[in-house]
Amino acid sequence: MSSRREFLSLLGASAAGATALTLWPGVTRAATGADSRFLVLMLRGGLDGVHAVPPWGDPAYARARGPMALTPAAPAADGAPAALKLDGTFALHPALAGAAELYARGEFMPLIAAAPPYWGRSHFDAQDCVENGTAVPHGAQTGWLNRAVAALPGADGLAVATVMPLMLRGPAAVASWSPPLPLQVNPILLQRLEPLYGEDPRLTAAFAQAIANQGADQAIDRDMRGGGMRGGGMAAPAQGRLPGLMKAAGTFMAQEHGPRIGFVEDYGWDTHANEAPILARKLKELDDAFAAFRAAAAPVWPRTVLIAVTEFGRTAAINGTNGTDHGTGAAMFLAGGALRGGRVGGQWPGMGPGELYQGRDIHATTDIRAVFKGVLAAHLGLTESALASRVFPGSATLAPAEGLLRAA
């Protein structure tokens, strides 16, 4: 591959590069059944899509990334394992080995050079735009995913988050769940609190009851740490925060009358310095999270689509501290048994000096709303009119992405 034109010509079912996304042919929920599931995973901080999905076939990639460049041919300069080859242009970071297996089964698809309509470099404004579903930050006080729940009769939504995220705020009733806090209290802390509570007659009884419950609480805590269920609660596994959250989401969504729409969020993707080891750890955690969700959601996995999205990408070139700064075009990850994966989605704009946005960023070629629209239309049955007027207001000229799902 030696030119931008050659990159953009790799369309359709070709395995040599990225797949273009076009119009939906009016598919409705009947195509996949009314019991489909849809999960959005928000990766906050700005994931470096070029490092997660290295475009090793672009001749400008190695020059821009220097010692951080990853290729399927050999280990990186810093001794990191070789990248996992997807086709003649793209690979996956070696930490995404589980995702590569899903890719081989047609259940995973990276989508490159994607961005919300906001192309600025503020985390807060970019995240707001991703979540409110309009063309500008603060363009709505509710979230597009909540509006999607409201537009689906009988659908339930779930936020696996401590605080309800903007994406799920709105008129539709949405449940929330967060991992239980440790229930065992340090005995020394209890000793110090006892005289304070003892001075207030209104709190003395409550404090005494809390002390009496310590034994029972510790038993519940042990049960939860062991992965059991108690009183409707659920334990998060000890193997990392994000895999635990995704396991919880999958367990709830796999229930017979579980929520059809879910949301999980993760932090720590802002990598201005020392990026390679940070993303090696974070991407391994993300890979484990995909596996945890798939295992927990096994009964509904064939009817599920998962989209991992971030607010923006990173600069094409590394900076002086072996990191990357806020950019534009990013990578999305799609997974699920209902997905037509096993290919790279989107259009690659190239990394050469004349191909970058403002001379520094990956130029975005896909509006993330088109991807969300494509899934909501074909997988959940929302009409294009509802998507354009209610879910993503003002987006009538933005067509839903085509070809994301397996044929019915």
PDB file of N, CA and C in Angstrom, residues 156-212:
ATOM      1  N   ASP A 156     -36.010  -2.126  28.534  1.00  0.00           N
ATOM      2  CA  ASP A 156     -35.418  -1.633  29.772  1.00  0.00           C
ATOM      3  C   ASP A 156     -33.964  -1.275  29.524  1.00  0.00           C
ATOM      4  N   GLY A 157     -33.480  -0.285  30.285  1.00  0.00           N
ATOM      5  CA  GLY A 157     -32.088   0.121  30.187  1.00  0.00           C
ATOM      6  C   GLY A 157     -31.366  -0.091  31.498  1.00  0.00           C
ATOM      7  N   LEU A 158     -30.053  -0.285  31.424  1.00  0.00           N
ATOM      8  CA  LEU A 158     -29.225  -0.520  32.600  1.00  0.00           C
ATOM      9  C   LEU A 158     -27.925   0.249  32.473  1.00  0.00           C
ATOM     10  N   ALA A 159     -27.571   0.998  33.497  1.00  0.00           N
ATOM     11  CA  ALA A 159     -26.275   1.658  33.580  1.00  0.00           C
ATOM     12  C   ALA A 159     -25.446   0.982  34.653  1.00  0.00           C
ATOM     13  N   VAL A 160     -24.331   0.388  34.265  1.00  0.00           N
ATOM     14  CA  VAL A 160     -23.401  -0.180  35.234  1.00  0.00           C
ATOM     15  C   VAL A 160     -22.401   0.930  35.541  1.00  0.00           C
ATOM     16  N   ALA A 161     -22.764   1.763  36.495  1.00  0.00           N
ATOM     17  CA  ALA A 161     -21.992   2.952  36.817  1.00  0.00           C
ATOM     18  C   ALA A 161     -22.417   3.461  38.180  1.00  0.00           C
ATOM     19  N   THR A 162     -21.491   4.116  38.859  1.00  0.00           N
ATOM     20  CA  THR A 162     -21.801   4.666  40.174  1.00  0.00           C
ATOM     21  C   THR A 162     -22.776   5.825  40.075  1.00  0.00           C
ATOM     22  N   VAL A 163     -22.587   6.673  39.067  1.00  0.00           N
ATOM     23  CA  VAL A 163     -23.454   7.823  38.820  1.00  0.00           C
ATOM     24  C   VAL A 163     -24.065   7.655  37.435  1.00  0.00           C
ATOM     25  N   MET A 164     -25.346   7.945  37.292  1.00  0.00           N
ATOM     26  CA  MET A 164     -26.001   7.789  36.004  1.00  0.00           C
ATOM     27  C   MET A 164     -25.311   8.666  34.957  1.00  0.00           C
ATOM     28  N   PRO A 165     -24.785   8.077  33.888  1.00  0.00           N
ATOM     29  CA  PRO A 165     -24.089   8.868  32.875  1.00  0.00           C
ATOM     30  C   PRO A 165     -25.070   9.658  32.027  1.00  0.00           C
ATOM     31  N   LEU A 166     -24.582  10.724  31.409  1.00  0.00           N
ATOM     32  CA  LEU A 166     -25.429  11.532  30.554  1.00  0.00           C
ATOM     33  C   LEU A 166     -26.083  10.697  29.458  1.00  0.00           C
ATOM     34  N   MET A 167     -25.369   9.734  28.914  1.00  0.00           N
ATOM     35  CA  MET A 167     -25.906   8.949  27.815  1.00  0.00           C
ATOM     36  C   MET A 167     -27.222   8.270  28.163  1.00  0.00           C
ATOM     37  N   LEU A 168     -27.444   7.958  29.449  1.00  0.00           N
ATOM     38  CA  LEU A 168     -28.679   7.281  29.859  1.00  0.00           C
ATOM     39  C   LEU A 168     -29.583   8.159  30.712  1.00  0.00           C
ATOM     40  N   ARG A 169     -29.311   9.448  30.775  1.00  0.00           N
ATOM     41  CA  ARG A 169     -30.232  10.341  31.476  1.00  0.00           C
ATOM     42  C   ARG A 169     -31.350  10.777  30.542  1.00  0.00           C
ATOM     43  N   GLY A 170     -32.553  10.859  31.086  1.00  0.00           N
ATOM     44  CA  GLY A 170     -33.664  11.298  30.261  1.00  0.00           C
ATOM     45  C   GLY A 170     -34.991  10.790  30.758  1.00  0.00           C
ATOM     46  N   PRO A 171     -36.019  10.838  29.906  1.00  0.00           N
ATOM     47  CA  PRO A 171     -37.379  10.510  30.343  1.00  0.00           C
ATOM     48  C   PRO A 171     -37.614   9.034  30.622  1.00  0.00           C
ATOM     49  N   ALA A 172     -36.860   8.157  29.975  1.00  0.00           N
ATOM     50  CA  ALA A 172     -37.080   6.722  30.172  1.00  0.00           C
ATOM     51  C   ALA A 172     -36.487   6.272  31.505  1.00  0.00           C
ATOM     52  N   ALA A 173     -37.215   5.432  32.216  1.00  0.00           N
ATOM     53  CA  ALA A 173     -36.716   4.879  33.478  1.00  0.00           C
ATOM     54  C   ALA A 173     -35.591   3.891  33.188  1.00  0.00           C
ATOM     55  N   VAL A 174     -34.457   4.089  33.834  1.00  0.00           N
ATOM     56  CA  VAL A 174     -33.279   3.246  33.622  1.00  0.00           C
ATOM     57  C   VAL A 174     -32.736   2.815  34.972  1.00  0.00           C
ATOM     58  N   ALA A 175     -32.454   1.531  35.106  1.00  0.00           N
ATOM     59  CA  ALA A 175     -31.878   1.017  36.347  1.00  0.00           C
ATOM     60  C   ALA A 175     -30.370   1.258  36.352  1.00  0.00           C
ATOM     61  N   SER A 176     -29.784   1.254  37.528  1.00  0.00           N
ATOM     62  CA  SER A 176     -28.333   1.384  37.644  1.00  0.00           C
ATOM     63  C   SER A 176     -27.814   0.379  38.660  1.00  0.00           C
ATOM     64  N   TRP A 177     -26.570  -0.006  38.480  1.00  0.00           N
ATOM     65  CA  TRP A 177     -25.904  -0.941  39.392  1.00  0.00           C
ATOM     66  C   TRP A 177     -24.434  -0.589  39.420  1.00  0.00           C
ATOM     67  N   SER A 178     -23.834  -0.667  40.600  1.00  0.00           N
ATOM     68  CA  SER A 178     -22.391  -0.492  40.734  1.00  0.00           C
ATOM     69  C   SER A 178     -21.876  -1.542  41.700  1.00  0.00           C
ATOM     70  N   PRO A 179     -20.602  -1.892  41.605  1.00  0.00           N
ATOM     71  CA  PRO A 179     -20.064  -2.947  42.471  1.00  0.00           C
ATOM     72  C   PRO A 179     -20.244  -2.603  43.931  1.00  0.00           C
ATOM     73  N   PRO A 180     -20.515  -3.611  44.766  1.00  0.00           N
ATOM     74  CA  PRO A 180     -20.668  -3.354  46.195  1.00  0.00           C
ATOM     75  C   PRO A 180     -19.359  -2.900  46.816  1.00  0.00           C
ATOM     76  N   LEU A 181     -19.463  -1.985  47.747  1.00  0.00           N
ATOM     77  CA  LEU A 181     -18.286  -1.569  48.502  1.00  0.00           C
ATOM     78  C   LEU A 181     -17.875  -2.669  49.482  1.00  0.00           C
ATOM     79  N   PRO A 182     -16.627  -2.725  49.863  1.00  0.00           N
ATOM     80  CA  PRO A 182     -16.227  -3.715  50.872  1.00  0.00           C
ATOM     81  C   PRO A 182     -17.053  -3.539  52.141  1.00  0.00           C
ATOM     82  N   LEU A 183     -17.553  -4.647  52.672  1.00  0.00           N
ATOM     83  CA  LEU A 183     -18.465  -4.568  53.806  1.00  0.00           C
ATOM     84  C   LEU A 183     -17.751  -4.716  55.147  1.00  0.00           C
ATOM     85  N   GLN A 184     -16.538  -5.207  55.133  1.00  0.00           N
ATOM     86  CA  GLN A 184     -15.821  -5.400  56.390  1.00  0.00           C
ATOM     87  C   GLN A 184     -15.141  -4.101  56.811  1.00  0.00           C
ATOM     88  N   VAL A 185     -15.432  -3.613  58.017  1.00  0.00           N
ATOM     89  CA  VAL A 185     -14.883  -2.361  58.513  1.00  0.00           C
ATOM     90  C   VAL A 185     -13.744  -2.674  59.475  1.00  0.00           C
ATOM     91  N   ASN A 186     -12.672  -1.920  59.368  1.00  0.00           N
ATOM     92  CA  ASN A 186     -11.509  -2.109  60.225  1.00  0.00           C
ATOM     93  C   ASN A 186     -11.923  -1.964  61.691  1.00  0.00           C
ATOM     94  N   PRO A 187     -11.611  -2.952  62.570  1.00  0.00           N
ATOM     95  CA  PRO A 187     -12.005  -2.867  63.982  1.00  0.00           C
ATOM     96  C   PRO A 187     -11.464  -1.622  64.693  1.00  0.00           C
ATOM     97  N   ILE A 188     -10.269  -1.167  64.314  1.00  0.00           N
ATOM     98  CA  ILE A 188      -9.709   0.034  64.944  1.00  0.00           C
ATOM     99  C   ILE A 188     -10.583   1.248  64.638  1.00  0.00           C
ATOM    100  N   LEU A 189     -11.076   1.320  63.382  1.00  0.00           N
ATOM    101  CA  LEU A 189     -11.968   2.426  63.028  1.00  0.00           C
ATOM    102  C   LEU A 189     -13.249   2.362  63.859  1.00  0.00           C
ATOM    103  N   LEU A 190     -13.782   1.160  64.059  1.00  0.00           N
ATOM    104  CA  LEU A 190     -14.996   1.016  64.862  1.00  0.00           C
ATOM    105  C   LEU A 190     -14.759   1.482  66.300  1.00  0.00           C
ATOM    106  N   GLN A 191     -13.598   1.142  66.845  1.00  0.00           N
ATOM    107  CA  GLN A 191     -13.291   1.560  68.218  1.00  0.00           C
ATOM    108  C   GLN A 191     -13.260   3.083  68.339  1.00  0.00           C
ATOM    109  N   ARG A 192     -12.732   3.755  67.310  1.00  0.00           N
ATOM    110  CA  ARG A 192     -12.645   5.206  67.354  1.00  0.00           C
ATOM    111  C   ARG A 192     -14.006   5.868  67.129  1.00  0.00           C
ATOM    112  N   LEU A 193     -14.858   5.201  66.385  1.00  0.00           N
ATOM    113  CA  LEU A 193     -16.181   5.768  66.110  1.00  0.00           C
ATOM    114  C   LEU A 193     -17.149   5.567  67.276  1.00  0.00           C
ATOM    115  N   GLU A 194     -16.929   4.504  68.042  1.00  0.00           N
ATOM    116  CA  GLU A 194     -17.907   4.145  69.087  1.00  0.00           C
ATOM    117  C   GLU A 194     -18.185   5.285  70.065  1.00  0.00           C
ATOM    118  N   PRO A 195     -17.172   5.971  70.638  1.00  0.00           N
ATOM    119  CA  PRO A 195     -17.499   7.059  71.572  1.00  0.00           C
ATOM    120  C   PRO A 195     -18.205   8.235  70.902  1.00  0.00           C
ATOM    121  N   LEU A 196     -17.927   8.454  69.623  1.00  0.00           N
ATOM    122  CA  LEU A 196     -18.586   9.554  68.921  1.00  0.00           C
ATOM    123  C   LEU A 196     -20.080   9.273  68.749  1.00  0.00           C
ATOM    124  N   TYR A 197     -20.404   8.057  68.327  1.00  0.00           N
ATOM    125  CA  TYR A 197     -21.805   7.693  68.173  1.00  0.00           C
ATOM    126  C   TYR A 197     -22.485   7.575  69.537  1.00  0.00           C
ATOM    127  N   GLY A 198     -21.724   7.140  70.552  1.00  0.00           N
ATOM    128  CA  GLY A 198     -22.308   6.941  71.871  1.00  0.00           C
ATOM    129  C   GLY A 198     -22.786   8.225  72.525  1.00  0.00           C
ATOM    130  N   GLU A 199     -22.272   9.364  72.084  1.00  0.00           N
ATOM    131  CA  GLU A 199     -22.681  10.638  72.659  1.00  0.00           C
ATOM    132  C   GLU A 199     -24.015  11.137  72.109  1.00  0.00           C
ATOM    133  N   ASP A 200     -24.486  10.503  71.049  1.00  0.00           N
ATOM    134  CA  ASP A 200     -25.761  10.931  70.442  1.00  0.00           C
ATOM    135  C   ASP A 200     -26.780   9.807  70.625  1.00  0.00           C
ATOM    136  N   PRO A 201     -27.821  10.022  71.452  1.00  0.00           N
ATOM    137  CA  PRO A 201     -28.789   8.946  71.713  1.00  0.00           C
ATOM    138  C   PRO A 201     -29.505   8.482  70.451  1.00  0.00           C
ATOM    139  N   ARG A 202     -29.595   9.349  69.428  1.00  0.00           N
ATOM    140  CA  ARG A 202     -30.285   8.955  68.201  1.00  0.00           C
ATOM    141  C   ARG A 202     -29.443   8.008  67.344  1.00  0.00           C
ATOM    142  N   LEU A 203     -28.136   8.031  67.532  1.00  0.00           N
ATOM    143  CA  LEU A 203     -27.254   7.211  66.708  1.00  0.00           C
ATOM    144  C   LEU A 203     -26.715   5.980  67.433  1.00  0.00           C
ATOM    145  N   THR A 204     -26.842   5.960  68.761  1.00  0.00           N
ATOM    146  CA  THR A 204     -26.277   4.849  69.529  1.00  0.00           C
ATOM    147  C   THR A 204     -26.850   3.510  69.094  1.00  0.00           C
ATOM    148  N   ALA A 205     -28.167   3.440  68.968  1.00  0.00           N
ATOM    149  CA  ALA A 205     -28.812   2.172  68.613  1.00  0.00           C
ATOM    150  C   ALA A 205     -28.410   1.715  67.219  1.00  0.00           C
ATOM    151  N   ALA A 206     -28.360   2.673  66.296  1.00  0.00           N
ATOM    152  CA  ALA A 206     -27.986   2.322  64.925  1.00  0.00           C
ATOM    153  C   ALA A 206     -26.550   1.810  64.865  1.00  0.00           C
ATOM    154  N   PHE A 207     -25.654   2.431  65.632  1.00  0.00           N
ATOM    155  CA  PHE A 207     -24.271   1.994  65.631  1.00  0.00           C
ATOM    156  C   PHE A 207     -24.154   0.594  66.235  1.00  0.00           C
ATOM    157  N   ALA A 208     -24.893   0.352  67.307  1.00  0.00           N
ATOM    158  CA  ALA A 208     -24.871  -0.976  67.933  1.00  0.00           C
ATOM    159  C   ALA A 208     -25.374  -2.042  66.969  1.00  0.00           C
ATOM    160  N   GLN A 209     -26.417  -1.706  66.197  1.00  0.00           N
ATOM    161  CA  GLN A 209     -26.946  -2.667  65.228  1.00  0.00           C
ATOM    162  C   GLN A 209     -25.915  -2.940  64.128  1.00  0.00           C
ATOM    163  N   ALA A 210     -25.193  -1.897  63.720  1.00  0.00           N
ATOM    164  CA  ALA A 210     -24.166  -2.076  62.698  1.00  0.00           C
ATOM    165  C   ALA A 210     -23.060  -3.006  63.186  1.00  0.00           C
ATOM    166  N   ILE A 211     -22.664  -2.852  64.456  1.00  0.00           N
ATOM    167  CA  ILE A 211     -21.645  -3.737  65.025  1.00  0.00           C
ATOM    168  C   ILE A 211     -22.148  -5.172  65.048  1.00  0.00           C
ATOM    169  N   ALA A 212     -23.422  -5.335  65.433  1.00  0.00           N
ATOM    170  CA  ALA A 212     -23.988  -6.680  65.496  1.00  0.00           C
ATOM    171  C   ALA A 212     -24.049  -7.337  64.129  1.00  0.00           C
TER     172      ALA A 212
END
